[in-house]
Short mmCIF file of C-alpha atoms and ligand atoms in Angstrom, two decimals:
data_model
loop_
_atom_site.label_atom_id
_atom_site.label_comp_id
_atom_site.label_asym_id
_atom_site.label_seq_id
_atom_site.Cartn_x
_atom_site.Cartn_y
_atom_site.Cartn_z
CA UNK I 18 28.13 -29.95 -12.39
CA UNK I 19 31.40 -31.52 -11.10
CA UNK I 20 35.06 -30.99 -11.93
CA UNK I 21 35.12 -34.57 -13.40
CA UNK I 22 33.15 -33.52 -16.45
CA UNK I 23 35.51 -30.79 -17.52
CA UNK I 24 38.22 -32.82 -19.12
CA UNK I 25 40.89 -32.58 -16.37
CA UNK I 26 43.01 -35.62 -15.60
CA UNK I 27 43.25 -37.57 -12.35
CA UNK I 28 46.26 -35.89 -10.61
CA UNK I 29 44.66 -32.47 -11.23
CA UNK I 30 41.33 -33.63 -10.06
CA UNK I 31 42.76 -34.98 -6.89
CA UNK I 32 44.60 -31.65 -6.24
CA UNK I 33 41.27 -29.84 -6.60
CA UNK I 34 39.58 -32.37 -4.27
CA UNK I 35 42.42 -31.80 -1.77
CA UNK I 36 41.68 -28.17 -1.80
CA UNK I 37 38.07 -29.02 -0.90
CA UNK I 38 36.39 -27.77 -4.03
CA UNK I 39 33.29 -29.73 -5.03
CA UNK I 40 31.75 -27.65 -7.73
CA UNK I 41 33.41 -25.56 -10.36
CA UNK I 42 32.68 -21.88 -10.01
CA UNK I 43 30.89 -20.34 -13.19
CA UNK I 44 34.15 -19.00 -14.54
CA UNK I 45 35.83 -22.40 -14.09
CA UNK I 46 32.89 -24.25 -15.78
CA UNK I 47 33.33 -21.97 -18.81
CA UNK I 48 37.01 -21.29 -19.01
CA UNK I 49 38.43 -24.81 -18.31
CA UNK I 50 36.98 -26.51 -21.40
CA UNK I 51 37.78 -23.51 -23.60
CA UNK I 52 41.38 -23.36 -22.48
CA UNK I 53 41.76 -27.10 -22.75
CA UNK I 54 40.59 -26.89 -26.36
CA UNK I 55 43.42 -24.42 -27.02
CA UNK I 56 41.15 -21.43 -27.54
CA UNK I 57 41.91 -17.85 -26.67
CA UNK I 58 39.79 -16.56 -23.77
CA UNK I 59 38.66 -13.10 -22.79
CA UNK I 60 37.05 -13.22 -19.40
CA UNK I 61 35.37 -10.55 -17.28
CA UNK I 62 35.93 -11.88 -13.79
CA UNK I 63 37.18 -10.20 -10.67
CA UNK I 64 39.10 -11.72 -7.74
CA UNK I 65 36.90 -13.94 -5.72
CA UNK I 66 35.24 -15.73 -8.68
CA UNK I 67 37.78 -18.60 -8.76
CA UNK I 68 39.39 -17.20 -11.92
CA UNK I 69 42.90 -18.32 -10.83
CA UNK I 70 41.95 -21.99 -10.85
CA UNK I 71 40.01 -21.23 -13.95
CA UNK I 72 43.11 -20.73 -15.97
CA UNK I 73 45.75 -22.60 -13.91
CA UNK I 74 44.02 -26.06 -14.01
CA UNK I 75 43.66 -26.31 -17.77
CA UNK I 76 47.09 -24.64 -18.24
CA UNK I 77 48.69 -27.41 -16.20
CA UNK I 78 46.69 -30.04 -18.09
CA UNK I 79 47.81 -28.75 -21.47
CA UNK I 80 51.45 -28.32 -20.34
CA UNK I 81 51.59 -31.92 -19.24
CA UNK I 82 51.05 -33.08 -22.79
CA UNK I 83 54.08 -31.32 -24.32
CA UNK I 84 57.81 -31.50 -23.80
CA UNK I 85 59.41 -29.84 -20.78
CA UNK I 86 60.99 -26.40 -21.03
CA UNK I 87 64.57 -26.41 -22.02
CA UNK I 88 67.17 -24.07 -20.43
CA UNK I 89 66.01 -20.48 -20.04
CA UNK I 90 62.81 -21.16 -21.88
CA UNK I 91 59.27 -20.53 -20.59
CA UNK I 92 56.24 -22.37 -21.93
CA UNK I 93 53.52 -20.43 -20.21
CA UNK I 94 53.75 -16.86 -18.92
CA UNK I 95 51.29 -15.37 -16.43
CA UNK I 96 51.58 -11.60 -16.06
CA UNK I 97 50.16 -9.98 -12.98
CA UNK I 98 50.09 -6.31 -11.96
CA UNK I 99 51.26 -6.78 -8.35
CA UNK I 100 53.80 -8.81 -6.48
CA UNK I 101 51.16 -10.16 -4.03
CA UNK I 102 49.00 -11.42 -6.91
CA UNK I 103 52.11 -12.96 -8.54
CA UNK I 104 52.78 -14.69 -5.32
CA UNK I 105 49.33 -15.97 -4.87
CA UNK I 106 48.96 -17.22 -8.47
CA UNK I 107 52.30 -19.00 -8.09
CA UNK I 108 51.02 -20.60 -4.91
CA UNK I 109 47.89 -21.89 -6.78
CA UNK I 110 50.23 -23.22 -9.58
CA UNK I 111 52.34 -25.08 -6.97
CA UNK I 112 49.28 -26.45 -5.15
CA UNK I 113 47.33 -27.71 -8.15
CA UNK I 114 50.50 -28.99 -9.90
CA UNK I 115 52.10 -30.60 -6.85
CA UNK I 116 51.78 -34.09 -8.43
CA UNK I 117 52.86 -33.06 -11.85
CA UNK I 118 56.32 -33.16 -13.38
CA UNK I 119 56.17 -29.44 -14.29
CA UNK I 120 58.47 -26.67 -13.13
CA UNK I 121 57.14 -23.24 -12.11
CA UNK I 122 58.63 -20.01 -10.88
CA UNK I 123 57.55 -16.60 -9.83
CA UNK I 124 59.56 -13.42 -10.40
CA UNK I 125 58.79 -9.87 -9.22
CA UNK I 126 60.73 -6.84 -8.08
CA UNK I 127 61.70 -5.78 -4.60
CA UNK I 128 63.64 -8.94 -3.97
CA UNK I 129 66.95 -10.24 -5.16
CA UNK I 130 67.25 -10.95 -8.82
CA UNK I 131 70.05 -13.55 -8.68
CA UNK I 132 68.00 -16.54 -7.33
CA UNK I 133 65.39 -15.70 -10.04
CA UNK I 134 68.15 -15.86 -12.76
CA UNK I 135 69.23 -19.18 -11.38
CA UNK I 136 65.77 -20.54 -11.45
CA UNK I 137 65.07 -19.39 -14.92
CA UNK I 138 68.41 -20.91 -16.16
CA UNK I 139 66.92 -24.44 -15.70
CA UNK I 140 63.88 -23.53 -17.78
CA UNK I 141 60.25 -23.28 -16.40
CA UNK I 142 57.01 -24.58 -17.67
CA UNK I 143 55.02 -21.86 -15.98
CA UNK I 144 56.38 -18.43 -15.08
CA UNK I 145 54.37 -16.00 -13.07
CA UNK I 146 55.76 -12.53 -13.33
CA UNK I 147 55.20 -8.77 -12.83
CA UNK I 148 56.11 -6.84 -16.01
CA UNK I 149 58.97 -4.70 -14.75
CA UNK I 150 61.08 -7.40 -13.30
CA UNK I 151 60.41 -9.71 -16.23
CA UNK I 152 61.82 -7.09 -18.62
CA UNK I 153 64.88 -6.74 -16.34
CA UNK I 154 65.34 -10.37 -16.49
CA UNK I 155 64.98 -10.53 -20.26
CA UNK I 156 67.40 -7.69 -20.78
CA UNK I 157 69.94 -9.53 -18.71
CA UNK I 158 69.49 -12.57 -20.98
CA UNK I 159 68.07 -14.66 -18.17
CA UNK I 160 65.03 -15.83 -20.03
CA UNK I 161 63.82 -16.46 -23.52
CA UNK I 162 60.28 -16.77 -24.92
CA UNK I 163 61.13 -18.55 -28.15
CA UNK I 164 59.16 -21.62 -27.04
CA UNK I 165 56.27 -19.82 -25.37
CA UNK I 166 52.95 -21.48 -25.84
CA UNK I 167 50.57 -19.57 -23.64
CA UNK I 168 50.26 -16.00 -22.32
CA UNK I 169 47.90 -15.17 -19.50
CA UNK I 170 47.22 -11.55 -18.66
CA UNK I 171 45.69 -11.45 -15.25
CA UNK I 172 43.84 -8.38 -13.92
CA UNK I 173 44.52 -6.57 -17.18
CA UNK I 174 42.49 -3.51 -16.01
CA UNK I 175 44.74 -2.98 -13.05
CA UNK I 176 47.76 -3.36 -15.24
CA UNK I 177 46.63 -0.45 -17.29
CA UNK I 178 45.71 1.50 -14.16
CA UNK I 179 49.23 1.01 -12.79
CA UNK I 180 50.72 2.34 -16.03
CA UNK I 181 52.05 -1.06 -17.26
CA UNK I 182 50.84 -0.64 -20.85
CA UNK I 183 54.28 0.10 -22.28
CA UNK I 184 55.89 -2.79 -20.48
CA UNK I 185 53.15 -5.06 -21.58
CA UNK I 186 53.58 -4.00 -25.24
CA UNK I 187 57.35 -4.54 -24.94
CA UNK I 188 56.71 -8.03 -23.61
CA UNK I 189 54.19 -8.88 -26.29
CA UNK I 190 56.74 -7.91 -28.96
CA UNK I 191 59.08 -10.54 -27.63
CA UNK I 192 56.64 -13.49 -27.78
CA UNK I 193 56.08 -15.83 -30.65
CA UNK I 194 53.08 -14.81 -32.79
CA UNK I 195 51.57 -18.26 -32.60
CA UNK I 196 50.43 -18.80 -28.98
CA UNK I 197 47.35 -19.16 -26.88
CA UNK I 198 46.21 -16.00 -25.04
CA UNK I 199 44.00 -15.71 -22.04
CA UNK I 200 42.97 -12.36 -20.74
CA UNK I 201 41.28 -11.76 -17.41
CA UNK I 202 39.97 -8.34 -16.35
CA UNK I 203 37.52 -7.20 -13.66
CA UNK I 204 35.89 -4.83 -16.22
CA UNK I 205 36.06 -4.33 -19.94
CA UNK I 206 36.60 -0.58 -20.55
CA UNK I 207 37.46 0.82 -23.92
CA UNK I 208 41.18 0.72 -23.09
CA UNK I 209 41.00 -3.00 -22.24
CA UNK I 210 39.10 -3.78 -25.40
CA UNK I 211 41.71 -1.94 -27.39
CA UNK I 212 44.43 -4.01 -25.72
CA UNK I 213 42.48 -7.17 -26.33
CA UNK I 214 42.10 -6.30 -30.00
CA UNK I 215 45.81 -6.78 -30.61
CA UNK I 216 46.10 -9.72 -28.20
CA UNK I 217 43.40 -12.32 -28.51
CA UNK I 218 42.22 -14.12 -31.64
CA UNK I 219 38.58 -15.10 -31.99
CA UNK I 220 38.28 -15.47 -28.28
CA UNK I 221 35.77 -17.30 -26.18
CA UNK I 222 34.18 -14.49 -24.26
CA UNK I 223 33.11 -15.18 -20.64
CA UNK I 224 31.54 -12.87 -18.16
CA UNK I 225 30.74 -14.06 -14.78
CA UNK I 226 30.23 -10.91 -12.80
CA UNK I 227 28.12 -8.25 -14.20
CA UNK I 228 30.11 -5.14 -14.65
CA UNK I 229 30.46 -3.10 -11.52
CA UNK I 230 28.20 -5.06 -9.39
CA UNK I 231 29.19 -6.30 -5.95
CA UNK I 232 28.98 -9.87 -4.78
CA UNK I 233 25.50 -10.71 -3.44
CA UNK I 234 26.85 -12.61 -0.50
CA UNK I 235 28.38 -9.46 1.00
CA UNK I 236 26.25 -7.54 3.43
CA UNK I 237 27.18 -3.93 2.87
CA UNK I 238 26.31 -1.02 5.07
CA UNK I 239 27.37 2.51 5.84
CA UNK I 240 28.28 3.80 9.25
CA UNK I 241 27.87 7.55 9.27
CA UNK I 242 30.44 8.99 11.60
CA UNK I 243 32.49 12.21 12.04
CA UNK I 244 35.97 12.06 10.55
CA UNK I 245 37.69 12.56 13.86
CA UNK I 246 35.80 9.65 15.47
CA UNK I 247 36.35 6.97 12.87
CA UNK I 248 39.21 5.34 14.72
CA UNK I 249 37.10 5.22 17.96
CA UNK I 250 34.10 3.71 16.20
CA UNK I 251 36.22 1.13 14.51
CA UNK I 252 37.67 -0.02 17.87
CA UNK I 253 34.09 -0.26 19.23
CA UNK I 254 32.85 -2.22 16.19
CA UNK I 255 35.80 -4.68 16.42
CA UNK I 256 35.30 -5.22 20.20
CA UNK I 257 31.48 -5.26 20.15
CA UNK I 258 31.23 -7.66 17.38
CA UNK I 259 34.35 -9.64 18.29
CA UNK I 260 35.66 -9.39 14.77
CA UNK I 261 38.69 -11.60 14.55
CA UNK I 262 39.97 -10.99 10.98
CA UNK I 263 39.38 -7.52 9.58
CA UNK I 264 40.80 -6.06 6.43
CA UNK I 265 40.63 -2.26 6.68
CA UNK I 266 41.09 0.06 3.63
CA UNK I 267 42.82 3.30 4.03
CA UNK I 268 43.14 5.87 1.16
CA UNK I 269 46.65 6.86 2.14
CA UNK I 270 49.91 5.13 3.24
CA UNK I 271 50.27 7.49 6.16
CA UNK I 272 46.67 6.90 7.14
CA UNK I 273 47.19 3.18 7.13
CA UNK I 274 50.37 3.40 9.35
CA UNK I 275 48.59 5.85 11.80
CA UNK I 276 45.50 3.62 12.03
CA UNK I 277 47.50 0.38 12.60
CA UNK I 278 49.43 2.11 15.38
CA UNK I 279 46.36 3.45 17.05
CA UNK I 280 44.59 0.09 16.92
CA UNK I 281 47.70 -1.57 18.40
CA UNK I 282 47.73 0.90 21.21
CA UNK I 283 44.13 -0.08 22.02
CA UNK I 284 45.06 -3.76 22.31
CA UNK I 285 43.88 -4.74 18.82
CA UNK I 286 46.81 -6.34 16.91
CA UNK I 287 47.22 -4.57 13.56
CA UNK I 288 49.60 -4.25 10.63
CA UNK I 289 49.80 -1.87 7.72
CA UNK I 290 50.51 -3.01 4.13
CA UNK I 291 51.29 -0.51 1.42
CA UNK I 292 53.71 0.32 -1.32
CA UNK I 293 56.30 1.96 1.11
CA UNK I 294 56.79 -1.24 2.99
CA UNK I 295 59.41 -3.66 1.98
CA UNK I 296 58.40 -6.83 0.26
CA UNK I 297 59.47 -8.80 3.35
CA UNK I 298 57.37 -6.72 5.66
CA UNK I 299 54.30 -6.92 3.49
CA UNK I 300 54.70 -10.75 3.18
CA UNK I 301 55.14 -11.12 6.88
CA UNK I 302 52.03 -8.85 7.65
CA UNK I 303 49.92 -10.90 5.30
CA UNK I 304 51.12 -14.21 6.69
CA UNK I 305 50.41 -13.01 10.28
CA UNK I 306 46.99 -11.85 9.22
CA UNK I 307 46.24 -15.23 7.67
CA UNK I 308 47.32 -17.22 10.70
CA UNK I 309 45.36 -14.81 13.01
CA UNK I 310 48.42 -13.44 14.81
CA UNK I 311 47.45 -10.06 13.47
CA UNK I 312 43.75 -9.23 13.85
CA UNK I 313 43.51 -6.20 11.55
CA UNK I 314 45.33 -5.62 8.32
CA UNK I 315 45.22 -2.02 7.13
CA UNK I 316 45.82 -1.75 3.45
CA UNK I 317 45.91 0.75 0.65
CA UNK I 318 43.99 -0.12 -2.51
CA UNK I 319 47.01 -1.11 -4.61
CA UNK I 320 48.53 -3.17 -1.83
CA UNK I 321 45.22 -4.97 -1.28
CA UNK I 322 44.51 -5.72 -4.91
CA UNK I 323 44.19 -9.41 -5.51
CA UNK I 324 44.94 -10.41 -1.91
CA UNK I 325 43.65 -13.96 -1.56
CA UNK I 326 42.48 -14.51 1.91
CA UNK I 327 40.05 -17.40 2.19
CA UNK I 328 36.62 -16.45 3.30
CA UNK I 329 37.52 -13.16 4.72
CA UNK I 330 34.65 -12.26 6.86
CA UNK I 331 35.00 -8.55 7.38
CA UNK I 332 36.03 -5.64 5.28
CA UNK I 333 36.06 -2.06 6.62
CA UNK I 334 36.35 1.06 4.46
CA UNK I 335 37.99 3.49 6.84
CA UNK I 336 37.98 5.99 3.99
CA UNK I 337 35.95 5.78 0.78
CA UNK I 338 38.13 5.39 -2.25
CA UNK I 339 38.58 8.29 -4.68
CA UNK I 340 37.80 6.03 -7.60
CA UNK I 341 34.30 4.49 -7.10
CA UNK I 342 35.20 1.36 -8.95
CA UNK I 343 37.85 0.66 -6.19
CA UNK I 344 34.89 0.19 -3.84
CA UNK I 345 33.80 -2.78 -5.96
CA UNK I 346 37.32 -4.19 -5.84
CA UNK I 347 37.54 -3.68 -2.08
CA UNK I 348 34.24 -5.48 -1.46
CA UNK I 349 35.64 -8.23 -3.75
CA UNK I 350 37.95 -9.28 -0.88
CA UNK I 351 35.13 -10.67 1.06
CA UNK I 352 32.22 -13.10 0.46
CA UNK I 353 34.42 -14.85 -2.17
CA UNK I 354 33.38 -18.03 -3.90
CA UNK I 355 30.11 -18.39 -2.04
CA UNK I 356 31.26 -17.45 1.44
CA UNK I 357 29.33 -14.68 3.16
CA UNK I 358 30.91 -11.57 4.29
CA UNK I 359 30.26 -8.08 5.69
CA UNK I 360 31.52 -4.77 4.43
CA UNK I 361 31.09 -1.68 6.38
CA UNK I 362 32.13 1.80 5.27
CA UNK I 363 32.90 4.56 7.89
CA UNK I 364 31.64 7.66 6.06
CA UNK I 365 31.87 11.25 7.16
CA UNK I 366 29.89 14.05 5.62
CA UNK I 367 32.94 15.22 3.68
CA UNK I 368 32.73 12.02 1.78
CA UNK I 369 29.14 12.55 0.56
CA UNK I 370 30.13 12.97 -3.01
CA UNK I 371 32.39 9.90 -3.04
CA UNK I 372 29.50 7.83 -1.50
CA UNK I 373 27.09 9.20 -4.07
CA UNK I 374 29.41 8.14 -6.92
CA UNK I 375 29.74 4.64 -5.47
CA UNK I 376 25.97 4.17 -4.91
CA UNK I 377 25.33 5.28 -8.53
CA UNK I 378 27.99 2.95 -9.82
CA UNK I 379 26.70 -0.10 -7.93
CA UNK I 380 23.07 1.07 -8.52
CA UNK I 381 22.13 0.59 -4.85
CA UNK I 382 21.39 2.83 -1.90
CA UNK I 383 23.46 1.29 0.95
CA UNK I 384 21.72 1.03 4.34
CA UNK I 385 22.96 3.59 6.98
CA UNK I 386 23.29 2.46 10.48
CA UNK I 387 24.49 5.01 13.09
CA UNK I 388 26.33 3.60 16.13
CA UNK I 389 24.99 4.88 19.47
CA UNK I 390 27.48 7.30 21.00
CA UNK I 391 28.95 8.06 17.48
CA UNK I 392 26.07 10.16 16.04
CA UNK I 393 27.62 12.32 13.28
CA UNK I 394 27.22 16.16 13.51
CA UNK I 395 26.17 16.12 9.90
CA UNK I 396 23.97 13.40 8.45
CA UNK I 397 24.75 11.86 5.12
CA UNK I 398 22.69 12.66 2.06
CA UNK I 399 20.77 9.89 0.21
CA UNK I 400 21.82 9.24 -3.32
CA UNK I 401 19.43 9.73 -6.19
CA UNK I 402 19.71 6.69 -8.44
CA UNK I 403 17.40 7.90 -11.12
CA UNK I 404 19.03 8.21 -14.48
CA UNK I 405 17.85 11.79 -15.06
CA UNK I 406 20.83 14.11 -14.60
CA UNK I 407 18.92 16.89 -13.04
CA UNK I 408 16.65 14.87 -10.83
CA UNK I 409 16.05 16.17 -7.27
CA UNK I 410 17.53 14.16 -4.44
CA UNK I 411 15.02 11.90 -2.90
CA UNK I 412 13.85 12.49 0.70
CA UNK I 413 16.35 11.39 3.17
CA UNK I 414 15.24 8.98 5.87
CA UNK I 415 17.83 10.46 8.10
CA UNK I 416 16.50 13.96 7.59
CA UNK I 417 20.03 15.10 7.05
CA UNK I 418 19.33 18.63 6.16
CA UNK I 419 22.18 18.26 3.84
CA UNK I 420 20.27 18.53 0.63
CA UNK I 421 22.04 21.47 -0.67
CA UNK I 422 21.62 20.72 -4.29
CA UNK I 423 25.11 19.21 -4.70
CA UNK I 424 23.54 16.06 -6.05
CA UNK I 425 22.53 18.10 -9.06
CA UNK I 426 26.00 18.93 -10.08
CA UNK I 427 27.73 16.76 -12.66
CA UNK I 428 29.22 13.85 -10.79
CA UNK I 429 32.48 13.70 -12.66
CA UNK I 430 35.36 14.17 -10.42
CA UNK I 431 38.20 16.49 -11.25
CA UNK I 432 41.38 14.78 -12.04
CA UNK I 433 42.76 16.19 -8.82
CA UNK I 434 39.94 14.63 -6.84
CA UNK I 435 40.58 11.29 -8.50
CA UNK I 436 44.27 11.36 -7.91
CA UNK I 437 44.22 12.33 -4.27
CA UNK I 438 46.79 14.93 -3.36
CA UNK I 439 47.71 17.14 -6.33
CA UNK I 440 51.13 16.32 -7.55
CA UNK I 441 51.61 13.40 -5.38
CA UNK I 442 51.54 10.90 -8.19
CA UNK I 443 52.75 11.71 -11.71
CA UNK I 444 50.45 10.76 -14.54
CA UNK I 445 51.96 7.74 -16.18
CA UNK I 446 49.85 7.31 -19.20
CA UNK I 447 50.09 10.50 -21.32
CA UNK I 448 47.65 9.31 -23.90
CA UNK I 449 44.96 9.04 -21.23
CA UNK I 450 45.38 12.46 -19.70
CA UNK I 451 43.81 14.23 -22.60
CA UNK I 452 40.84 12.09 -23.58
CA UNK I 453 39.54 12.08 -19.97
CA UNK I 454 36.68 14.49 -20.19
CA UNK I 455 35.40 13.54 -23.59
CA UNK I 456 34.13 10.12 -22.55
CA UNK I 457 30.57 10.13 -21.33
CA UNK I 458 30.13 6.94 -19.31
CA UNK I 459 31.37 5.76 -15.98
CA UNK I 460 32.83 2.80 -17.66
CA UNK I 461 34.94 4.69 -20.00
CA UNK I 462 36.10 6.99 -17.24
CA UNK I 463 36.94 4.12 -15.04
CA UNK I 464 40.38 3.51 -16.56
CA UNK I 465 41.34 7.12 -16.85
CA UNK I 466 42.74 7.99 -13.57
CA UNK I 467 46.34 8.27 -14.44
CA UNK I 468 47.08 8.36 -10.75
CA UNK I 469 48.80 5.19 -9.91
CA UNK I 470 52.45 4.91 -9.51
CA UNK I 471 53.73 2.38 -11.99
CA UNK I 472 55.80 0.53 -9.57
CA UNK I 473 53.90 0.98 -6.32
CA UNK I 474 54.09 -2.72 -5.82
P1 AMP J 524 40.27 -16.27 -7.12
O1 AMP J 524 39.09 -15.54 -7.77
O2 AMP J 524 41.04 -17.06 -8.11
O3 AMP J 524 41.16 -15.31 -6.45
O4 AMP J 524 39.77 -17.29 -6.06
C1 AMP J 524 38.94 -16.87 -4.91
C2 AMP J 524 38.98 -17.92 -3.86
O5 AMP J 524 38.00 -18.91 -4.14
C3 AMP J 524 40.20 -18.64 -3.51
O6 AMP J 524 40.37 -18.51 -2.09
C4 AMP J 524 40.06 -19.99 -3.99
O7 AMP J 524 40.74 -20.89 -3.15
C5 AMP J 524 38.55 -20.19 -3.85
N1 AMP J 524 38.06 -21.17 -4.91
C6 AMP J 524 38.41 -21.21 -6.22
N2 AMP J 524 37.61 -22.14 -6.81
C7 AMP J 524 36.76 -22.69 -5.99
C8 AMP J 524 35.74 -23.64 -6.01
N3 AMP J 524 35.48 -24.27 -7.17
N4 AMP J 524 35.11 -23.92 -4.95
C9 AMP J 524 35.37 -23.26 -3.76
N5 AMP J 524 36.35 -22.31 -3.64
C10 AMP J 524 37.05 -22.00 -4.77
#
């Protein structure tokens, strides 16, 4: 299949060709004709599938047909959970629409509001926005949605995780009832389905990534290592393998700062990116990482969400995430759109339970490779993937001696475990806090950790 057969016109096709894309990705092949036909779409697709072009290309095509946006009006609104994702979607809109007479803008918090007000005053055909800043702008009378034709909700699952549900509902109430709705989400939990119910009408449903599976092109492995030696083994891995562009995930902001500093001290250029950094510092760190000036970018989960770095070859989990689904999102940073990648997790025996939850979620036992000189004092347990709740753990190739029966305990994490340090983050979705334990499946628990700060990014 080629892009020519999807119904896109010449200027858009040439923008696609300039980007070097030859074949539409599965989400693009399905979403583009549906969006062009004016249908609502509900798509299960994570970052790395080409979903951005999947909605941006037909959106531009459709908007070319109508009349331009008058003062303060917006014709298509793309809502994203994070500033980085907003910036990246806006960049795609600019790239694909470079030859079109359409105006686009991006608005998010953490930067001056006045230039955004000025931009909106002229009217924009496509506005990419994070929810909080968009509401601020609306309340200041800077923008109107009276002529809105299309709403895109990108990474809807992360929007809910980050506590944006109320903002989203407020925004939905401001939009004309008659409009096209496109909703993208990595997974479709009960919460997402509930949100979709009030949003999309008779949608074309597309699913390109099976729920909670990781991309096949990513080689994943586990490096068992003691907690105190993680930093040293990382330095060795980077040097021995001559990794030039490494995205490292850290569970905490302090951990990210500390690691970036210690890598720098060892002669490996590194920068940290997380919610405590200013927008300018984050943009600069990302830009330097993309150009190769910075070799290692150490990021927290929320900061890294949606980062679009072409063909990122190497991802390292310095810590395993508290929420197992975040592992899938982290791995989504690499091996994207057909490119191959490698993801290694540095795992200490204290993280056995987190590893077990991840392996059960992705339904795979990840290979363990101990690095010579970094043999851990306690080996890691293997994960029993059999569905039986009380099955005995299988024999461990590593003879860990760590089969202490913990695998037989229910694998549900306490809310404290899921939310990291107790009391650090306030629950932001009161309705979720209660129902948490009553839902049986992983999928329904996935959206429950009310542990994200609403405005971390
Ligand atoms: P996304 O899932 O939208 O974040 O896109 C993931 C990456 O795939 C981006 O770096 C895109 O530039 C790239 N990409 C999108 N569509 C295609 C395509 N049809 N062929 C090759 N690469 C693509």
